[in-house]
Structure formats: C-alpha cells, structure tokens
Amino acid sequence: GPDFGEGSDRSSDGPPMGHANSLGPQVADQSQVKGAAIAAVQAALRAATITKNKFHKTKMCSYFLAGRCKKQGHCNFAHCPEEMMPVPDLACAKLCPAVLTCTDPRCKFAHSKEELKEIKQQRAQRAAMLAQQAERYLAEASDEDGPRFSH
C-alpha cells in the first residue's frame, strides 16, 4: 500500500491544520448569502412549475447534506431551507374507489365530482397565493440587497 510516512508529500494536498482555510470556503459577505438564497428560491419555483412532481423539493437532499449530490440544479430535493416547498395536500385528490358504499368519516377520498372540482379550485387558489408570497419575498429580498450607504 501507499506509504504516508515522514517523506510523503501527502500533507501538501491541503492547507496545514489550523490554517484559516482548513474549515472550507467561507462566504465573504452577507449580500452573497442573500443572493444565493434568492437564486435558490427562484430556481425552486421554476423547477416546481416545470416538473409535475408533487413532492419536488419537499425534503432536504441527504446526498447534498453528506456532500455527495451530483445532480446540482437538477435535484428533486432541496439543498437549503430556502428551497423547501410545502408538502402537497393529498386529501381528496381522487374519487373514492368505494364511492357508492363508503361510510368511513375519515376517508381521504372525494365522494362526488363536485367535491373534486371544489378541491382542485382551492388548490389552484392556494398555489396562486404561494406564488404571490414568493414573488413578494423575492422583491423584498432584492430591495434589501441595494446599496444602503455611500462610501
């Protein structure tokens, strides 16, 4: 096997212990963090509208958290809390298979076409409201990034 003893140049692969960069890259200023968060939210919104995956970015990416996600911008999982999307409400998303005989008060299915239509309208309204909230958040965040002081 390889010898990593005293004569080895393995220690030159990275910064010496205790060096400022030994903790990894550090963010230079707060505006970079905000810019990255805004970009993440915008990307998540675009991806959620493009894909039909109802669970798009509703969970954190375990591979990213471990430093191993290779999908980058194409990952269906969130890489930061700002990318997280709300879990969809799946109650009554379909007509009950036992619609004519179902008596379960806790049944998670719709029991008429009218109920299904009403639920779809409510979901569309909720999605529009979330989109408006995200747009307001992005507008406020980009306003905060503007220059505040002249030097």
mmCIF file with all atom_site columns, C-alpha atoms in Angstrom:
data_model
loop_
_atom_site.group_PDB
_atom_site.id
_atom_site.type_symbol
_atom_site.label_atom_id
_atom_site.label_alt_id
_atom_site.label_comp_id
_atom_site.label_asym_id
_atom_site.label_entity_id
_atom_site.label_seq_id
_atom_site.pdbx_PDB_ins_code
_atom_site.Cartn_x
_atom_site.Cartn_y
_atom_site.Cartn_z
_atom_site.occupancy
_atom_site.B_iso_or_equiv
_atom_site.pdbx_formal_charge
_atom_site.auth_seq_id
_atom_site.auth_comp_id
_atom_site.auth_asym_id
_atom_site.auth_atom_id
_atom_site.pdbx_PDB_model_num
ATOM 1   C CA . GLY A 1 1   ? 0.000   0.000  0.000   1.00 0.00 ? 1   GLY A CA 1
ATOM 2   C CA . PRO A 1 2   ? 0.998   3.643  -0.170  1.00 0.00 ? 2   PRO A CA 1
ATOM 3   C CA . ASP A 1 3   ? 3.422   4.971  2.423   1.00 0.00 ? 3   ASP A CA 1
ATOM 4   C CA . PHE A 1 4   ? 2.220   8.176  4.059   1.00 0.00 ? 4   PHE A CA 1
ATOM 5   C CA . GLY A 1 5   ? 5.184   8.397  6.390   1.00 0.00 ? 5   GLY A CA 1
ATOM 6   C CA . GLU A 1 6   ? 7.536   11.318 7.001   1.00 0.00 ? 6   GLU A CA 1
ATOM 7   C CA . GLY A 1 7   ? 8.892   11.560 3.452   1.00 0.00 ? 7   GLY A CA 1
ATOM 8   C CA . SER A 1 8   ? 5.421   11.589 1.917   1.00 0.00 ? 8   SER A CA 1
ATOM 9   C CA . ASP A 1 9   ? 4.125   14.657 0.139   1.00 0.00 ? 9   ASP A CA 1
ATOM 10  C CA . ARG A 1 10  ? 0.518   13.779 1.124   1.00 0.00 ? 10  ARG A CA 1
ATOM 11  C CA . SER A 1 11  ? 0.438   16.651 3.600   1.00 0.00 ? 11  SER A CA 1
ATOM 12  C CA . SER A 1 12  ? 0.758   19.104 0.700   1.00 0.00 ? 12  SER A CA 1
ATOM 13  C CA . ASP A 1 13  ? -2.691  18.089 -0.622  1.00 0.00 ? 13  ASP A CA 1
ATOM 14  C CA . GLY A 1 14  ? -4.461  20.630 1.603   1.00 0.00 ? 14  GLY A CA 1
ATOM 15  C CA . PRO A 1 15  ? -3.819  23.528 3.931   1.00 0.00 ? 15  PRO A CA 1
ATOM 16  C CA . PRO A 1 16  ? -1.968  22.785 7.160   1.00 0.00 ? 16  PRO A CA 1
ATOM 17  C CA . MET A 1 17  ? -4.087  22.181 10.261  1.00 0.00 ? 17  MET A CA 1
ATOM 18  C CA . GLY A 1 18  ? -5.132  25.391 11.946  1.00 0.00 ? 18  GLY A CA 1
ATOM 19  C CA . HIS A 1 19  ? -4.862  27.389 8.709   1.00 0.00 ? 19  HIS A CA 1
ATOM 20  C CA . ALA A 1 20  ? -7.745  29.812 8.061   1.00 0.00 ? 20  ALA A CA 1
ATOM 21  C CA . ASN A 1 21  ? -8.950  27.799 5.059   1.00 0.00 ? 21  ASN A CA 1
ATOM 22  C CA . SER A 1 22  ? -8.931  24.440 6.856   1.00 0.00 ? 22  SER A CA 1
ATOM 23  C CA . LEU A 1 23  ? -12.647 24.848 7.615   1.00 0.00 ? 23  LEU A CA 1
ATOM 24  C CA . GLY A 1 24  ? -13.558 25.097 3.935   1.00 0.00 ? 24  GLY A CA 1
ATOM 25  C CA . PRO A 1 25  ? -14.582 28.060 1.815   1.00 0.00 ? 25  PRO A CA 1
ATOM 26  C CA . GLN A 1 26  ? -16.054 30.966 3.731   1.00 0.00 ? 26  GLN A CA 1
ATOM 27  C CA . VAL A 1 27  ? -18.644 33.435 2.447   1.00 0.00 ? 27  VAL A CA 1
ATOM 28  C CA . ALA A 1 28  ? -17.178 36.906 2.001   1.00 0.00 ? 28  ALA A CA 1
ATOM 29  C CA . ASP A 1 29  ? -20.246 38.997 2.818   1.00 0.00 ? 29  ASP A CA 1
ATOM 30  C CA . GLN A 1 30  ? -23.947 38.833 3.648   1.00 0.00 ? 30  GLN A CA 1
ATOM 31  C CA . SER A 1 31  ? -25.095 40.010 0.197   1.00 0.00 ? 31  SER A CA 1
ATOM 32  C CA . GLN A 1 32  ? -23.648 36.838 -1.345  1.00 0.00 ? 32  GLN A CA 1
ATOM 33  C CA . VAL A 1 33  ? -25.706 34.744 1.080   1.00 0.00 ? 33  VAL A CA 1
ATOM 34  C CA . LYS A 1 34  ? -28.900 36.679 0.247   1.00 0.00 ? 34  LYS A CA 1
ATOM 35  C CA . GLY A 1 35  ? -28.161 36.461 -3.471  1.00 0.00 ? 35  GLY A CA 1
ATOM 36  C CA . ALA A 1 36  ? -27.694 32.703 -3.223  1.00 0.00 ? 36  ALA A CA 1
ATOM 37  C CA . ALA A 1 37  ? -30.922 32.336 -1.220  1.00 0.00 ? 37  ALA A CA 1
ATOM 38  C CA . ILE A 1 38  ? -32.878 34.388 -3.765  1.00 0.00 ? 38  ILE A CA 1
ATOM 39  C CA . ALA A 1 39  ? -31.434 32.354 -6.635  1.00 0.00 ? 39  ALA A CA 1
ATOM 40  C CA . ALA A 1 40  ? -32.336 29.126 -4.811  1.00 0.00 ? 40  ALA A CA 1
ATOM 41  C CA . VAL A 1 41  ? -35.954 30.218 -4.290  1.00 0.00 ? 41  VAL A CA 1
ATOM 42  C CA . GLN A 1 42  ? -36.264 31.326 -7.920  1.00 0.00 ? 42  GLN A CA 1
ATOM 43  C CA . ALA A 1 43  ? -34.807 28.027 -9.160  1.00 0.00 ? 43  ALA A CA 1
ATOM 44  C CA . ALA A 1 44  ? -37.136 26.025 -6.910  1.00 0.00 ? 44  ALA A CA 1
ATOM 45  C CA . LEU A 1 45  ? -40.182 27.938 -8.154  1.00 0.00 ? 45  LEU A CA 1
ATOM 46  C CA . ARG A 1 46  ? -39.153 27.474 -11.795 1.00 0.00 ? 46  ARG A CA 1
ATOM 47  C CA . ALA A 1 47  ? -38.461 23.788 -11.304 1.00 0.00 ? 47  ALA A CA 1
ATOM 48  C CA . ALA A 1 48  ? -41.727 23.222 -9.422  1.00 0.00 ? 48  ALA A CA 1
ATOM 49  C CA . THR A 1 49  ? -43.733 24.744 -12.251 1.00 0.00 ? 49  THR A CA 1
ATOM 50  C CA . ILE A 1 50  ? -41.798 22.847 -14.914 1.00 0.00 ? 50  ILE A CA 1
ATOM 51  C CA . THR A 1 51  ? -41.923 19.428 -13.288 1.00 0.00 ? 51  THR A CA 1
ATOM 52  C CA . LYS A 1 52  ? -45.091 17.556 -12.462 1.00 0.00 ? 52  LYS A CA 1
ATOM 53  C CA . ASN A 1 53  ? -43.509 16.040 -9.356  1.00 0.00 ? 53  ASN A CA 1
ATOM 54  C CA . LYS A 1 54  ? -45.844 16.995 -6.494  1.00 0.00 ? 54  LYS A CA 1
ATOM 55  C CA . PHE A 1 55  ? -43.085 16.342 -3.981  1.00 0.00 ? 55  PHE A CA 1
ATOM 56  C CA . HIS A 1 56  ? -40.420 18.452 -5.754  1.00 0.00 ? 56  HIS A CA 1
ATOM 57  C CA . LYS A 1 57  ? -38.086 19.900 -3.070  1.00 0.00 ? 57  LYS A CA 1
ATOM 58  C CA . THR A 1 58  ? -40.360 18.984 -0.150  1.00 0.00 ? 58  THR A CA 1
ATOM 59  C CA . LYS A 1 59  ? -37.468 17.209 1.616   1.00 0.00 ? 59  LYS A CA 1
ATOM 60  C CA . MET A 1 60  ? -33.802 18.013 2.139   1.00 0.00 ? 60  MET A CA 1
ATOM 61  C CA . CYS A 1 61  ? -31.335 16.127 -0.073  1.00 0.00 ? 61  CYS A CA 1
ATOM 62  C CA . SER A 1 62  ? -29.495 13.629 2.114   1.00 0.00 ? 62  SER A CA 1
ATOM 63  C CA . TYR A 1 63  ? -26.765 13.286 -0.524  1.00 0.00 ? 63  TYR A CA 1
ATOM 64  C CA . PHE A 1 64  ? -26.195 17.059 -0.564  1.00 0.00 ? 64  PHE A CA 1
ATOM 65  C CA . LEU A 1 65  ? -26.064 17.158 3.238   1.00 0.00 ? 65  LEU A CA 1
ATOM 66  C CA . ALA A 1 66  ? -23.369 14.479 3.059   1.00 0.00 ? 66  ALA A CA 1
ATOM 67  C CA . GLY A 1 67  ? -21.538 16.423 0.324   1.00 0.00 ? 67  GLY A CA 1
ATOM 68  C CA . ARG A 1 68  ? -22.257 13.813 -2.363  1.00 0.00 ? 68  ARG A CA 1
ATOM 69  C CA . CYS A 1 69  ? -25.133 15.164 -4.533  1.00 0.00 ? 69  CYS A CA 1
ATOM 70  C CA . LYS A 1 70  ? -24.122 15.140 -8.184  1.00 0.00 ? 70  LYS A CA 1
ATOM 71  C CA . LYS A 1 71  ? -27.410 16.486 -9.579  1.00 0.00 ? 71  LYS A CA 1
ATOM 72  C CA . GLN A 1 72  ? -26.785 20.141 -8.591  1.00 0.00 ? 72  GLN A CA 1
ATOM 73  C CA . GLY A 1 73  ? -29.565 22.263 -10.150 1.00 0.00 ? 73  GLY A CA 1
ATOM 74  C CA . HIS A 1 74  ? -31.479 19.214 -11.393 1.00 0.00 ? 74  HIS A CA 1
ATOM 75  C CA . CYS A 1 75  ? -32.003 17.601 -7.988  1.00 0.00 ? 75  CYS A CA 1
ATOM 76  C CA . ASN A 1 76  ? -35.618 16.998 -6.917  1.00 0.00 ? 76  ASN A CA 1
ATOM 77  C CA . PHE A 1 77  ? -34.617 17.537 -3.284  1.00 0.00 ? 77  PHE A CA 1
ATOM 78  C CA . ALA A 1 78  ? -33.834 20.819 -1.514  1.00 0.00 ? 78  ALA A CA 1
ATOM 79  C CA . HIS A 1 79  ? -30.209 21.784 -0.913  1.00 0.00 ? 79  HIS A CA 1
ATOM 80  C CA . CYS A 1 80  ? -31.046 24.583 1.564   1.00 0.00 ? 80  CYS A CA 1
ATOM 81  C CA . PRO A 1 81  ? -34.077 25.545 3.675   1.00 0.00 ? 81  PRO A CA 1
ATOM 82  C CA . GLU A 1 82  ? -34.900 28.386 1.260   1.00 0.00 ? 82  GLU A CA 1
ATOM 83  C CA . GLU A 1 83  ? -35.560 25.822 -1.499  1.00 0.00 ? 83  GLU A CA 1
ATOM 84  C CA . MET A 1 84  ? -38.074 23.865 0.575   1.00 0.00 ? 84  MET A CA 1
ATOM 85  C CA . MET A 1 85  ? -41.563 23.702 -0.932  1.00 0.00 ? 85  MET A CA 1
ATOM 86  C CA . PRO A 1 86  ? -44.741 22.923 1.036   1.00 0.00 ? 86  PRO A CA 1
ATOM 87  C CA . VAL A 1 87  ? -45.838 19.282 1.070   1.00 0.00 ? 87  VAL A CA 1
ATOM 88  C CA . PRO A 1 88  ? -48.939 18.981 -1.111  1.00 0.00 ? 88  PRO A CA 1
ATOM 89  C CA . ASP A 1 89  ? -52.286 18.243 0.483   1.00 0.00 ? 89  ASP A CA 1
ATOM 90  C CA . LEU A 1 90  ? -53.234 14.884 -0.984  1.00 0.00 ? 90  LEU A CA 1
ATOM 91  C CA . ALA A 1 91  ? -56.563 14.572 0.831   1.00 0.00 ? 91  ALA A CA 1
ATOM 92  C CA . CYS A 1 92  ? -59.436 14.006 -1.595  1.00 0.00 ? 92  CYS A CA 1
ATOM 93  C CA . ALA A 1 93  ? -57.163 14.052 -4.637  1.00 0.00 ? 93  ALA A CA 1
ATOM 94  C CA . LYS A 1 94  ? -59.121 11.204 -6.232  1.00 0.00 ? 94  LYS A CA 1
ATOM 95  C CA . LEU A 1 95  ? -62.619 9.827  -6.268  1.00 0.00 ? 95  LEU A CA 1
ATOM 96  C CA . CYS A 1 96  ? -63.169 7.160  -3.610  1.00 0.00 ? 96  CYS A CA 1
ATOM 97  C CA . PRO A 1 97  ? -62.978 3.626  -5.060  1.00 0.00 ? 97  PRO A CA 1
ATOM 98  C CA . ALA A 1 98  ? -65.966 2.722  -2.852  1.00 0.00 ? 98  ALA A CA 1
ATOM 99  C CA . VAL A 1 99  ? -67.860 5.951  -3.575  1.00 0.00 ? 99  VAL A CA 1
ATOM 100 C CA . LEU A 1 100 ? -71.279 4.262  -3.575  1.00 0.00 ? 100 LEU A CA 1
ATOM 101 C CA . THR A 1 101 ? -70.778 2.271  -0.369  1.00 0.00 ? 101 THR A CA 1
ATOM 102 C CA . CYS A 1 102 ? -68.189 4.238  1.645   1.00 0.00 ? 102 CYS A CA 1
ATOM 103 C CA . THR A 1 103 ? -69.270 5.215  5.165   1.00 0.00 ? 103 THR A CA 1
ATOM 104 C CA . ASP A 1 104 ? -65.844 5.968  6.652   1.00 0.00 ? 104 ASP A CA 1
ATOM 105 C CA . PRO A 1 105 ? -65.936 9.507  8.134   1.00 0.00 ? 105 PRO A CA 1
ATOM 106 C CA . ARG A 1 106 ? -62.096 9.604  7.959   1.00 0.00 ? 106 ARG A CA 1
ATOM 107 C CA . CYS A 1 107 ? -61.931 8.616  4.275   1.00 0.00 ? 107 CYS A CA 1
ATOM 108 C CA . LYS A 1 108 ? -59.283 10.649 2.454   1.00 0.00 ? 108 LYS A CA 1
ATOM 109 C CA . PHE A 1 109 ? -61.018 10.440 -0.928  1.00 0.00 ? 109 PHE A CA 1
ATOM 110 C CA . ALA A 1 110 ? -63.607 12.682 -2.576  1.00 0.00 ? 110 ALA A CA 1
ATOM 111 C CA . HIS A 1 111 ? -67.128 11.283 -2.811  1.00 0.00 ? 111 HIS A CA 1
ATOM 112 C CA . SER A 1 112 ? -68.513 13.342 -5.691  1.00 0.00 ? 112 SER A CA 1
ATOM 113 C CA . LYS A 1 113 ? -67.283 15.080 -8.824  1.00 0.00 ? 113 LYS A CA 1
ATOM 114 C CA . GLU A 1 114 ? -68.400 18.394 -7.288  1.00 0.00 ? 114 GLU A CA 1
ATOM 115 C CA . GLU A 1 115 ? -66.162 17.796 -4.250  1.00 0.00 ? 115 GLU A CA 1
ATOM 116 C CA . LEU A 1 116 ? -63.225 17.000 -6.545  1.00 0.00 ? 116 LEU A CA 1
ATOM 117 C CA . LYS A 1 117 ? -63.821 20.179 -8.570  1.00 0.00 ? 117 LYS A CA 1
ATOM 118 C CA . GLU A 1 118 ? -64.044 22.307 -5.404  1.00 0.00 ? 118 GLU A CA 1
ATOM 119 C CA . ILE A 1 119 ? -60.800 20.831 -4.058  1.00 0.00 ? 119 ILE A CA 1
ATOM 120 C CA . LYS A 1 120 ? -58.994 21.488 -7.349  1.00 0.00 ? 120 LYS A CA 1
ATOM 121 C CA . GLN A 1 121 ? -60.171 25.118 -7.269  1.00 0.00 ? 121 GLN A CA 1
ATOM 122 C CA . GLN A 1 122 ? -58.985 25.512 -3.660  1.00 0.00 ? 122 GLN A CA 1
ATOM 123 C CA . ARG A 1 123 ? -55.585 24.079 -4.568  1.00 0.00 ? 123 ARG A CA 1
ATOM 124 C CA . ALA A 1 124 ? -55.252 26.402 -7.558  1.00 0.00 ? 124 ALA A CA 1
ATOM 125 C CA . GLN A 1 125 ? -56.055 29.380 -5.314  1.00 0.00 ? 125 GLN A CA 1
ATOM 126 C CA . ARG A 1 126 ? -53.513 28.177 -2.728  1.00 0.00 ? 126 ARG A CA 1
ATOM 127 C CA . ALA A 1 127 ? -50.845 27.753 -5.422  1.00 0.00 ? 127 ALA A CA 1
ATOM 128 C CA . ALA A 1 128 ? -51.522 31.268 -6.746  1.00 0.00 ? 128 ALA A CA 1
ATOM 129 C CA . MET A 1 129 ? -51.269 32.674 -3.217  1.00 0.00 ? 129 MET A CA 1
ATOM 130 C CA . LEU A 1 130 ? -47.950 30.871 -2.619  1.00 0.00 ? 130 LEU A CA 1
ATOM 131 C CA . ALA A 1 131 ? -46.591 32.219 -5.906  1.00 0.00 ? 131 ALA A CA 1
ATOM 132 C CA . GLN A 1 132 ? -47.595 35.768 -4.902  1.00 0.00 ? 132 GLN A CA 1
ATOM 133 C CA . GLN A 1 133 ? -45.951 35.341 -1.492  1.00 0.00 ? 133 GLN A CA 1
ATOM 134 C CA . ALA A 1 134 ? -42.755 34.065 -3.123  1.00 0.00 ? 134 ALA A CA 1
ATOM 135 C CA . GLU A 1 135 ? -42.726 36.996 -5.561  1.00 0.00 ? 135 GLU A CA 1
ATOM 136 C CA . ARG A 1 136 ? -43.168 39.470 -2.667  1.00 0.00 ? 136 ARG A CA 1
ATOM 137 C CA . TYR A 1 137 ? -40.389 37.750 -0.719  1.00 0.00 ? 137 TYR A CA 1
ATOM 138 C CA . LEU A 1 138 ? -38.062 37.901 -3.710  1.00 0.00 ? 138 LEU A CA 1
ATOM 139 C CA . ALA A 1 139 ? -38.906 41.569 -4.363  1.00 0.00 ? 139 ALA A CA 1
ATOM 140 C CA . GLU A 1 140 ? -38.291 42.487 -0.709  1.00 0.00 ? 140 GLU A CA 1
ATOM 141 C CA . ALA A 1 141 ? -35.057 40.495 -0.599  1.00 0.00 ? 141 ALA A CA 1
ATOM 142 C CA . SER A 1 142 ? -33.739 42.126 -3.773  1.00 0.00 ? 142 SER A CA 1
ATOM 143 C CA . ASP A 1 143 ? -34.674 45.587 -2.402  1.00 0.00 ? 143 ASP A CA 1
ATOM 144 C CA . GLU A 1 144 ? -32.605 44.825 0.709   1.00 0.00 ? 144 GLU A CA 1
ATOM 145 C CA . ASP A 1 145 ? -29.571 43.987 -1.430  1.00 0.00 ? 145 ASP A CA 1
ATOM 146 C CA . GLY A 1 146 ? -29.386 47.522 -2.852  1.00 0.00 ? 146 GLY A CA 1
ATOM 147 C CA . PRO A 1 147 ? -26.770 49.973 -1.605  1.00 0.00 ? 147 PRO A CA 1
ATOM 148 C CA . ARG A 1 148 ? -27.664 51.496 1.758   1.00 0.00 ? 148 ARG A CA 1
ATOM 149 C CA . PHE A 1 149 ? -24.635 53.650 2.452   1.00 0.00 ? 149 PHE A CA 1
ATOM 150 C CA . SER A 1 150 ? -22.376 55.655 0.189   1.00 0.00 ? 150 SER A CA 1
ATOM 151 C CA . HIS A 1 151 ? -18.669 55.423 0.884   1.00 0.00 ? 151 HIS A CA 1
#
